Short mmCIF file of C-alpha atoms in Angstrom, two decimals:
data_model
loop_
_atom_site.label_atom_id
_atom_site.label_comp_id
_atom_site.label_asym_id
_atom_site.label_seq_id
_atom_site.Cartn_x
_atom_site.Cartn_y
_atom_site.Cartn_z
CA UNK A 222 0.00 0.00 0.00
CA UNK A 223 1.43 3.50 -1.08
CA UNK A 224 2.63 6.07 2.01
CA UNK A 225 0.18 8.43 2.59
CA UNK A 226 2.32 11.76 1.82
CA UNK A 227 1.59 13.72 5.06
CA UNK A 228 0.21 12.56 8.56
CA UNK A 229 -2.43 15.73 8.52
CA UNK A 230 -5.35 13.56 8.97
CA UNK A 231 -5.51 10.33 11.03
CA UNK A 232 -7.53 8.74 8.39
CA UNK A 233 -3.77 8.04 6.83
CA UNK A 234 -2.15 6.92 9.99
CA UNK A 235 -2.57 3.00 8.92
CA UNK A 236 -1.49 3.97 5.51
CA UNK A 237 1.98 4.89 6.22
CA UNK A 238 5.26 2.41 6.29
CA UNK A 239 6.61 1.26 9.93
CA UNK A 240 9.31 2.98 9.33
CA UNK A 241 7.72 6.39 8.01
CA UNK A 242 5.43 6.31 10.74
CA UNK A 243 8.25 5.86 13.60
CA UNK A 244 9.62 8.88 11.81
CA UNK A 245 6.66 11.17 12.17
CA UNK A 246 6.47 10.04 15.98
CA UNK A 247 10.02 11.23 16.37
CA UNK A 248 9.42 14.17 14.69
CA UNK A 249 6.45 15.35 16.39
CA UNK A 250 4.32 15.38 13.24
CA UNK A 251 1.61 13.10 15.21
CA UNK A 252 1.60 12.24 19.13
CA UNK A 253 1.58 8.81 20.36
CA UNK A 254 -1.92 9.09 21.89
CA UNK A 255 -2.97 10.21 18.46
CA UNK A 256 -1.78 7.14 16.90
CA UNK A 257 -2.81 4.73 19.34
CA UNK A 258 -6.13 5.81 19.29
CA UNK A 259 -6.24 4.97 15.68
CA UNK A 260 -5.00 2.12 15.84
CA UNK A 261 -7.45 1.26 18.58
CA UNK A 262 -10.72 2.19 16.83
CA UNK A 263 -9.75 0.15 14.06
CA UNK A 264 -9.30 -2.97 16.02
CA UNK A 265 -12.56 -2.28 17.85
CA UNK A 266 -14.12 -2.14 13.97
CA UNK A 267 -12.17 -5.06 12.01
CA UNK A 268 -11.23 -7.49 15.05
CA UNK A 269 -14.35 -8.91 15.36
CA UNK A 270 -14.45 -10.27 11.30
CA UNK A 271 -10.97 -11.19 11.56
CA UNK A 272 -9.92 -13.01 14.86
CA UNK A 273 -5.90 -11.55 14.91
CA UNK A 274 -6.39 -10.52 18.71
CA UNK A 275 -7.20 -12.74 21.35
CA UNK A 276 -6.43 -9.69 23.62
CA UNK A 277 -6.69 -6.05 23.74
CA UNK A 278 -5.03 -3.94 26.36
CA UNK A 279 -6.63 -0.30 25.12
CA UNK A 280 -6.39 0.73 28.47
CA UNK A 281 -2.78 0.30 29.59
CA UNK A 282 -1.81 1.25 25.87
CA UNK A 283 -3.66 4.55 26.23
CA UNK A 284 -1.90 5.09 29.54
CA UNK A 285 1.58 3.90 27.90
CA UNK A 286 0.91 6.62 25.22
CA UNK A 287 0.39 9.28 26.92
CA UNK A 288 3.59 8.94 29.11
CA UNK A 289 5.27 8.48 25.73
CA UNK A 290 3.76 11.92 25.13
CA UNK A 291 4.87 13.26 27.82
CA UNK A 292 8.70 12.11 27.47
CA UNK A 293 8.68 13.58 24.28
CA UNK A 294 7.29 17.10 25.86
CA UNK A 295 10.71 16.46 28.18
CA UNK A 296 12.82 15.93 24.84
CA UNK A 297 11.64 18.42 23.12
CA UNK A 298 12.62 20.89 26.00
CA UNK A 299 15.81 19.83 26.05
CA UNK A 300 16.97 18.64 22.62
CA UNK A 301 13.79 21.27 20.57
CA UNK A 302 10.88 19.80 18.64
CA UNK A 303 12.11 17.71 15.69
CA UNK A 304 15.15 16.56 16.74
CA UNK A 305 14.55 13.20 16.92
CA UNK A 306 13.57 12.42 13.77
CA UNK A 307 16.83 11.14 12.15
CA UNK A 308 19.41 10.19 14.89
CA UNK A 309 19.98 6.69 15.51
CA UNK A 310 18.89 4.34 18.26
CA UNK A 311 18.17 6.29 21.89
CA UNK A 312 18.45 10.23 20.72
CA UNK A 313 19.02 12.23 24.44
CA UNK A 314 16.80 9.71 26.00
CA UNK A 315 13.96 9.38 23.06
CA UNK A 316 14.00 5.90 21.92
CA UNK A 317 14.17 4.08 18.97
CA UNK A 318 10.63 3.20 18.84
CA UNK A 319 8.81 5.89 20.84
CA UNK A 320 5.03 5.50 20.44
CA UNK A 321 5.15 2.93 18.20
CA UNK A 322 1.89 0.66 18.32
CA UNK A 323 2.67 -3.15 18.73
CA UNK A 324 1.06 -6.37 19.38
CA UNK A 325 3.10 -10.17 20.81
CA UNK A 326 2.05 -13.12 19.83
CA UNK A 327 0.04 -14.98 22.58
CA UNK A 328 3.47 -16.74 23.42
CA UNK A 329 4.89 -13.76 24.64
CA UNK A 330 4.69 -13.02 28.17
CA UNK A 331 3.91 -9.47 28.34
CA UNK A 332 3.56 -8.04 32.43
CA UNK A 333 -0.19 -7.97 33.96
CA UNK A 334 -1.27 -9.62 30.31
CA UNK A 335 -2.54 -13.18 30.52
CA UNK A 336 -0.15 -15.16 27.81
CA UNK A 337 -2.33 -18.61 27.22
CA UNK A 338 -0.56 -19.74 24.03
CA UNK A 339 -3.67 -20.78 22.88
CA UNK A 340 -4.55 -23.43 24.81
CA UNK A 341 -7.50 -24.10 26.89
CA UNK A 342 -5.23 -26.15 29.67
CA UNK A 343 -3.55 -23.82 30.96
CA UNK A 344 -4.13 -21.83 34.01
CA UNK A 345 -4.50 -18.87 32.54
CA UNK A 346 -2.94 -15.97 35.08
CA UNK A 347 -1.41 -12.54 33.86
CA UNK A 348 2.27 -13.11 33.44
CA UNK A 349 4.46 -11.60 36.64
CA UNK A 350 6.75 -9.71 34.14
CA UNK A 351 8.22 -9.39 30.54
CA UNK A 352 9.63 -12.06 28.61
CA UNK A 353 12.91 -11.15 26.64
CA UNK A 354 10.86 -9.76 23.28
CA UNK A 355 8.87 -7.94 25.24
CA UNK A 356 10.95 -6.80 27.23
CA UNK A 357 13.54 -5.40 24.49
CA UNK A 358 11.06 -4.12 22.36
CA UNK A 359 9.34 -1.82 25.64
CA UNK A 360 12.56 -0.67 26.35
CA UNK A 361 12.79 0.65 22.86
CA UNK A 362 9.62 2.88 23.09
CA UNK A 363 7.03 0.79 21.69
CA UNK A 364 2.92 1.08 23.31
CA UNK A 365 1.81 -2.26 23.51
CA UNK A 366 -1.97 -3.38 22.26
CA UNK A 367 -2.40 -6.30 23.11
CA UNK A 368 -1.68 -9.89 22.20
CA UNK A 369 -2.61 -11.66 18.87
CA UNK A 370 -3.82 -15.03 17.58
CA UNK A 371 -2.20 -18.47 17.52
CA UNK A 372 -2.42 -22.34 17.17
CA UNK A 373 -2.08 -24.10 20.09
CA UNK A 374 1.72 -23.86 21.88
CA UNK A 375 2.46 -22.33 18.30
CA UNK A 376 2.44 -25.65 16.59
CA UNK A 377 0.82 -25.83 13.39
CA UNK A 378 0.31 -23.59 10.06
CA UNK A 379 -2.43 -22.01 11.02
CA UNK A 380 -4.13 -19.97 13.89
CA UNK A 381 -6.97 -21.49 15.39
CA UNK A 382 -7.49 -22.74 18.81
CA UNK A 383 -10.28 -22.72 21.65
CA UNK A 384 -9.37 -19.53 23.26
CA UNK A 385 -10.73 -16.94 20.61
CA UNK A 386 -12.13 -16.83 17.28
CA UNK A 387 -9.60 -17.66 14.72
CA UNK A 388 -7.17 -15.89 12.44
CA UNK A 389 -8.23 -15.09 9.35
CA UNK A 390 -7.04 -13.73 6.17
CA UNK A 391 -7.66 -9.97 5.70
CA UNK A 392 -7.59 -10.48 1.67
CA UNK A 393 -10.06 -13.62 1.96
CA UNK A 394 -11.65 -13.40 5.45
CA UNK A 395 -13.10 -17.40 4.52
CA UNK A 396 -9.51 -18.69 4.27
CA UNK A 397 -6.82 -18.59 7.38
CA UNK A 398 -4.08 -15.86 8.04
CA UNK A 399 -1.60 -18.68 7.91
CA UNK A 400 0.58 -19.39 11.40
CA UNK A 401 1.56 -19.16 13.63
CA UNK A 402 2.35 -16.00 13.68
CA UNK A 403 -0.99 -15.86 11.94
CA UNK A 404 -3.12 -12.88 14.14
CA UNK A 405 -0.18 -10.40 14.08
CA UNK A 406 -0.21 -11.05 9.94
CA UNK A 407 -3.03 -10.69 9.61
CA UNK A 408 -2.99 -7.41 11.93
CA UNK A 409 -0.44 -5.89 9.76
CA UNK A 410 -2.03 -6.52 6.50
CA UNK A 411 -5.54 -5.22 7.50
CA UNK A 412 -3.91 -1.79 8.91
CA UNK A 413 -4.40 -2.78 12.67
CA UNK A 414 -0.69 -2.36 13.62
CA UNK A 415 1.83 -0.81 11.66
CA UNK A 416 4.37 -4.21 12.26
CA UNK A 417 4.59 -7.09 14.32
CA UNK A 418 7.17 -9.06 16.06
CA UNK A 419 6.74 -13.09 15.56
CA UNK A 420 8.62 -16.31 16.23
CA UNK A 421 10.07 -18.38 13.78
CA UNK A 422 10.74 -22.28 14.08
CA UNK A 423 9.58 -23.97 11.24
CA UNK A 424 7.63 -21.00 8.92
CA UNK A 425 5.37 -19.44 11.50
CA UNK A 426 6.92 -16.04 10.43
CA UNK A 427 7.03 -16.69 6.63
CA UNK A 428 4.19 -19.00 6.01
CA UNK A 429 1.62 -16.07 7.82
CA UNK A 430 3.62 -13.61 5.81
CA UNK A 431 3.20 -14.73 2.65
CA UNK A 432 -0.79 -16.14 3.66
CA UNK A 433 -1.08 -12.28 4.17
CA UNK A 434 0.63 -10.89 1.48
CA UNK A 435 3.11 -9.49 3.22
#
């Protein structure tokens, strides 16, 4: 999908490149809050047909935005509107990622956010603290929204279990996102998150990718 050409309208948020986006973020062309609220409301709208979360966390991600909001108010007094947009990794304390929207696969332990890796035995409790993806990837800036679909412990080529509705293919909603990274996909391709971490063993990242068009 072409880049919008300017962030003057949310409408384009979900239109723009991962990269572009993190750019405008940095830059102070659009606030975190701004963007996560987009990104939100179309999850709330398109989730429902196509199954890529099993959870959404709107609330801690709107909290998480706004305190990436309000570090950026900090850089910006120090460092002057702008100035983040093309230094590399941490610039003065803004990171990489700042206000990025993400979702983990529900393998990913993600703290207060029940990870049930898609299956119904477990005892489902919210995870004590970050796992290592997580963990790296919150360090960098990003606002978590929650956690998408997968098979079972992540074992077979596509995303369907017991917990929640399954994956399906934002191109084809009949046919399956693929897996099993098959939810965050699917996520990407219908303009729900901008990009997605996944897991790779045996294709989960490239068969879901390729299911998707991606």
């Amino acid at each position: 999908m072409p880049a919008a050409q300017t962030t003057g309208s949310t409408a384009e948020i979900h239109e723009l490149p991962a990269v572009r986006l993190r750019d405008a973020l940095r830059a102070g062309e659009v606030s975190a809050q701004e963007v996560t609220a987009h990104f939100l409301d179309r999850i709330a709208a398109q989730n429902p047909l196509l199954g890529a979360f099993v959870t959404v966390t709107a609330e801690q991600a709107r909290a998480d935005a706004a305190a990436a909001d309000a570090r950026y108010v900090r850089f910006c007094k120090d460092f002057g509107k702008g100035s983040g947009r093309d230094s590399g990794g941490s610039a003065g304390g803004l990171p990489l990622l700042h206000g990025m929207p993400v979702a983990f696969k529900d393998l990913t332990d993600v703290a207060g956010v029940v990870t049930t890796h898609g299956s119904a035995a477990l005892d489902h409790k919210p995870a004590p603290a970050d796992g290592a993806l997580a963990a790296v990837l919150r360090a960098a800036g990003v606002v978590s929204l929650g956690k998408t679909q997968v098979p079972e412990f992540g074992l077979t080529a596509y995303s369907e279990n017991r917990i929640a509705p399954p994956s399906r293919n934002p191109h084809a909603p009949s046919r399956s996102s693929g897996g099993s990274s098959g939810g965050s996909a699917a996520a990407v391709a219908a303009g729900l998150l901008p990009f997605a971490p996944g897991t790779d063993g045996g294709g989960s990242v490239r068969i879901s990718a390729a299911a998707c068009g991606l």
